[in-house]
Short mmCIF file of C-alpha atoms in Angstrom, two decimals:
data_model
loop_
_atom_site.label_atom_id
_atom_site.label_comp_id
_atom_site.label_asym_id
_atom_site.label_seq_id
_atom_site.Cartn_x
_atom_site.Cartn_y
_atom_site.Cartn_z
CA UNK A 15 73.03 60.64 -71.44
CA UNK A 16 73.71 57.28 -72.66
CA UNK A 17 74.00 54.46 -70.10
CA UNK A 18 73.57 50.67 -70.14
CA UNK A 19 72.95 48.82 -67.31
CA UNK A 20 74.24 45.49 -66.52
CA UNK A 21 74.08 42.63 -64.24
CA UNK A 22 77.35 41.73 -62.46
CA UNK A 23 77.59 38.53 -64.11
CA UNK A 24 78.06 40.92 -67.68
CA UNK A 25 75.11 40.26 -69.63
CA UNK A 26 72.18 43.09 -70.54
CA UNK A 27 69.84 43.00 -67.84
CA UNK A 28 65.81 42.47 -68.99
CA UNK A 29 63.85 46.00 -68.40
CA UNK A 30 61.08 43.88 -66.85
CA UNK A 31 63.69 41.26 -65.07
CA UNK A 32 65.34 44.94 -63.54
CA UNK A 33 61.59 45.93 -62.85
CA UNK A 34 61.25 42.68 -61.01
CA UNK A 35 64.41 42.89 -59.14
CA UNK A 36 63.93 46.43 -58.17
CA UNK A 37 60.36 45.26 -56.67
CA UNK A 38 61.32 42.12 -55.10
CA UNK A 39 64.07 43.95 -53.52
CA UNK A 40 66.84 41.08 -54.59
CA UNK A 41 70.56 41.45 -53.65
CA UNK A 42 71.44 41.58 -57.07
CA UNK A 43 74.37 44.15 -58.33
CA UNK A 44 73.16 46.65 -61.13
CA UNK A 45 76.62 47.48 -62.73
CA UNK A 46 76.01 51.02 -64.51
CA UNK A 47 78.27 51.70 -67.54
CA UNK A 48 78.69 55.43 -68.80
CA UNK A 49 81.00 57.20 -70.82
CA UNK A 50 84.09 58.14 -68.95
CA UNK A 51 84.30 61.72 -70.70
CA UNK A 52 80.70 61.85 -70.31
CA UNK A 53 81.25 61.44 -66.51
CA UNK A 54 84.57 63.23 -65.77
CA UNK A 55 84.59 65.64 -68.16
CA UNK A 56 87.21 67.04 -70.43
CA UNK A 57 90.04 68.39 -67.65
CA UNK A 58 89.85 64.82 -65.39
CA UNK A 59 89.74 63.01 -69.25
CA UNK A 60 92.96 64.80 -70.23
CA UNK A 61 94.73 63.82 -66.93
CA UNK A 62 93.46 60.40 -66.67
CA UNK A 63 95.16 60.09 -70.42
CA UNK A 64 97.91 61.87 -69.94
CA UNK A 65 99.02 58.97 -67.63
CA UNK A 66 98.76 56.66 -70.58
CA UNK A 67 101.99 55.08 -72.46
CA UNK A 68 101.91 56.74 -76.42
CA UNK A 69 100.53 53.27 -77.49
CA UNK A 70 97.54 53.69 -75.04
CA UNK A 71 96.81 56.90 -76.20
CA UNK A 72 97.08 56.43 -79.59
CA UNK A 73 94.95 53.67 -79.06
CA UNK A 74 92.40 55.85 -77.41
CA UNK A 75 91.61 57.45 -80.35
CA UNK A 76 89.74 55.15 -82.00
CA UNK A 77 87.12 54.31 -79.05
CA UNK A 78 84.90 57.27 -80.29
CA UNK A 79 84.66 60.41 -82.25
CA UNK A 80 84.69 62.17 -78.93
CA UNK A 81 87.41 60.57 -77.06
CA UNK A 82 89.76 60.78 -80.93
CA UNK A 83 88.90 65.00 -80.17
CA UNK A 84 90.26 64.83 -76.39
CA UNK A 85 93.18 61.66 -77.28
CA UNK A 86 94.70 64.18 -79.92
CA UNK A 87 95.06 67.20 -78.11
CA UNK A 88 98.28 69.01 -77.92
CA UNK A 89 98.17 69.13 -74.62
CA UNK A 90 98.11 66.22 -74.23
CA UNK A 91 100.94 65.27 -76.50
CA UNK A 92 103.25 67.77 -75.70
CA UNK A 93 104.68 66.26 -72.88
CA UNK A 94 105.14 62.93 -74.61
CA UNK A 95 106.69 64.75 -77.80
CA UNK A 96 109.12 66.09 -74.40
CA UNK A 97 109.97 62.70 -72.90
CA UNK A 98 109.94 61.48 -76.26
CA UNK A 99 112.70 64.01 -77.77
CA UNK A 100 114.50 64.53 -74.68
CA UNK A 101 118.49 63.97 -74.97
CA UNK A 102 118.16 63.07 -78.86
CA UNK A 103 120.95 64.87 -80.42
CA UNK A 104 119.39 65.67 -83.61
CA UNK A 105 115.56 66.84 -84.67
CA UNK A 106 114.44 66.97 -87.50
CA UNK A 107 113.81 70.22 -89.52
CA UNK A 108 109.95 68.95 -90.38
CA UNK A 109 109.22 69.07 -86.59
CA UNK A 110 109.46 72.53 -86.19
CA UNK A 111 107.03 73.69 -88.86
CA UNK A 112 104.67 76.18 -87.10
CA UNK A 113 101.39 74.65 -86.68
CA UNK A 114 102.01 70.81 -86.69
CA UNK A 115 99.56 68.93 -83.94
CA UNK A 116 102.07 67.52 -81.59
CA UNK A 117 100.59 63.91 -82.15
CA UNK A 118 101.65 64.22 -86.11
CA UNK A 119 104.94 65.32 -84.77
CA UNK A 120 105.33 62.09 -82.50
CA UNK A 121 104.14 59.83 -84.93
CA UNK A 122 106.94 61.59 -87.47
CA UNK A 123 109.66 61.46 -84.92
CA UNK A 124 108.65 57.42 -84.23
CA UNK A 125 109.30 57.01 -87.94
CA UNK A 126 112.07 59.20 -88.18
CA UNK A 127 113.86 57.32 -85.21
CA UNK A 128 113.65 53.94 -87.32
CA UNK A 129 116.27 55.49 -90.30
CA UNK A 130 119.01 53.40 -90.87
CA UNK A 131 120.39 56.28 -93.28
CA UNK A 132 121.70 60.31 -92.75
CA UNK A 133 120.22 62.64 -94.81
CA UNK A 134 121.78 65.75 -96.13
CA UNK A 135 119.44 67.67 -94.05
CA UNK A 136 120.20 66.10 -90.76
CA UNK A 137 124.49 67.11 -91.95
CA UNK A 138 123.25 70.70 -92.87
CA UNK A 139 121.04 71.46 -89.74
CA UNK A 140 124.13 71.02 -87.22
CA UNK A 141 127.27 73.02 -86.03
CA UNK A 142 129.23 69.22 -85.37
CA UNK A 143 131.28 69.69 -82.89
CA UNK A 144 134.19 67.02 -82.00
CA UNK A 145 137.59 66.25 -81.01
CA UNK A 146 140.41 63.93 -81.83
CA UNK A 147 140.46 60.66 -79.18
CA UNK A 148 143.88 59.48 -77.74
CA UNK A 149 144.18 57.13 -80.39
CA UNK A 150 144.48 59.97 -83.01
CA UNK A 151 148.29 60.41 -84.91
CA UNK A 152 149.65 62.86 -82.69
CA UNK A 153 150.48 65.35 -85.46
CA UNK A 154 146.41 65.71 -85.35
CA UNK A 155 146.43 65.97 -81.95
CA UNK A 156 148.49 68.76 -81.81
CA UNK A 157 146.32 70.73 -84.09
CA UNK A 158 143.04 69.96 -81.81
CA UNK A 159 142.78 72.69 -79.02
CA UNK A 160 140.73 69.91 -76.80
CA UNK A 161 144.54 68.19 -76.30
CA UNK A 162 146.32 71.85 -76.01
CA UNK A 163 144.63 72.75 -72.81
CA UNK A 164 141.81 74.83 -74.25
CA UNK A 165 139.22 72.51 -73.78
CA UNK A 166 137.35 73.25 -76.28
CA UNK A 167 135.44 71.37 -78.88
CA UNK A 168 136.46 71.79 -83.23
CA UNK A 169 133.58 73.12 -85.14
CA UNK A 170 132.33 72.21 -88.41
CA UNK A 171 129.65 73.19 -90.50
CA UNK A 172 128.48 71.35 -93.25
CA UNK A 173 126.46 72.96 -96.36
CA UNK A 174 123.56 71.45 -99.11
CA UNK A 175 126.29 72.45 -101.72
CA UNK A 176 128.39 69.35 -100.34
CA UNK A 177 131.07 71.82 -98.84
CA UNK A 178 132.21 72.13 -95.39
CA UNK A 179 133.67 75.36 -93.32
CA UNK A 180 134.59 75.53 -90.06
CA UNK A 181 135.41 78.31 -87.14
CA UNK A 182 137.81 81.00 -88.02
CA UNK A 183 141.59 79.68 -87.17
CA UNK A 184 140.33 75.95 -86.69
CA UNK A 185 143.63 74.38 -87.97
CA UNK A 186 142.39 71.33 -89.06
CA UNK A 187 139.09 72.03 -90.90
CA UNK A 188 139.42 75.47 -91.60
CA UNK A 189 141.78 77.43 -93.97
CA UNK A 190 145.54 76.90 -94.07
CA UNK A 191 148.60 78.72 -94.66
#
């Protein structure tokens, strides 16, 4: 076990000055400086990082070789992959390949967050559902079941070819007569 020892004033104590202090008995502090994983462990590690912002930790990673193999554990970035994706409306399709450490997939849903442009995959990997606002003609209005008392939401589905369907008897995106 590695440890350094130190005086309180932060400077690398002498082994014969600490000798001589330990003999003469002097007040002075001997700050001991270990490894945090060495000391905790790998459980206490996980939880003391786990209360890190996703900066922090990825920050963490780079102290040691041994703290990058506790910093990038899944179980540790799970739960900021949750808080992190929580509410977003859309995810991308590269997220869910089987396999992927949860840290690559934060890091890829950070970039992915900064777009400024759709893709075609991010059309095709929805059912988009919507309805005409009050400011719609009211011809279009009359053809959306949201403002005929159904409540319900239109559906539409849009396809790689560049084509578009939508539910069976939607009157406004789907097939007229």
């Amino acid at each position: 076990m590695k440890t350094k020892k130190y005086k309180n004033i932060n400077r690398e104590r002498d082994p014969e000055e600490e000798e001589a202090a330990e003999t003469e008995g002097t007040d002075d502090e001997i700050i001991v400086l270990r490894d945090p994983l060495e000391l905790f462990g790998l459980d206490i590690m996980l939880n003391i990082l786990s209360n890190l912002d996703a900066r922090s930790g990825v920050l963490s990673l780079l102290v040691c070789h041994a703290w990058n193999g506790v910093a990038c554990s899944d179980r540790l970035w799970s739960s900021k992959c949750e808080e992190l994706w929580l509410g977003k409306a859309h995810m991308p399709r590269l997220l869910q390949v089987w396999g992927l450490l949860r840290l690559a997939a934060y890091s890829l849903s950070i970039v992915d967050g900064k777009r400024s442009r759709i893709m075609r995959d991010d059309l095709c990997d929805h059912v988009w559902e919507f309805h005409f606002n009050e400011a719609a003609p009211e011809y279009w209005r009359r053809l959306d079941p949201y403002w005929n008392g159904a409540g319900s939401l239109m559906r539409c589905y849009f396809h790689p070819d560049g084509s578009q369907t939508a539910d069976h008897g939607d009157q406004v995106w789907g097939s007229h007569d």
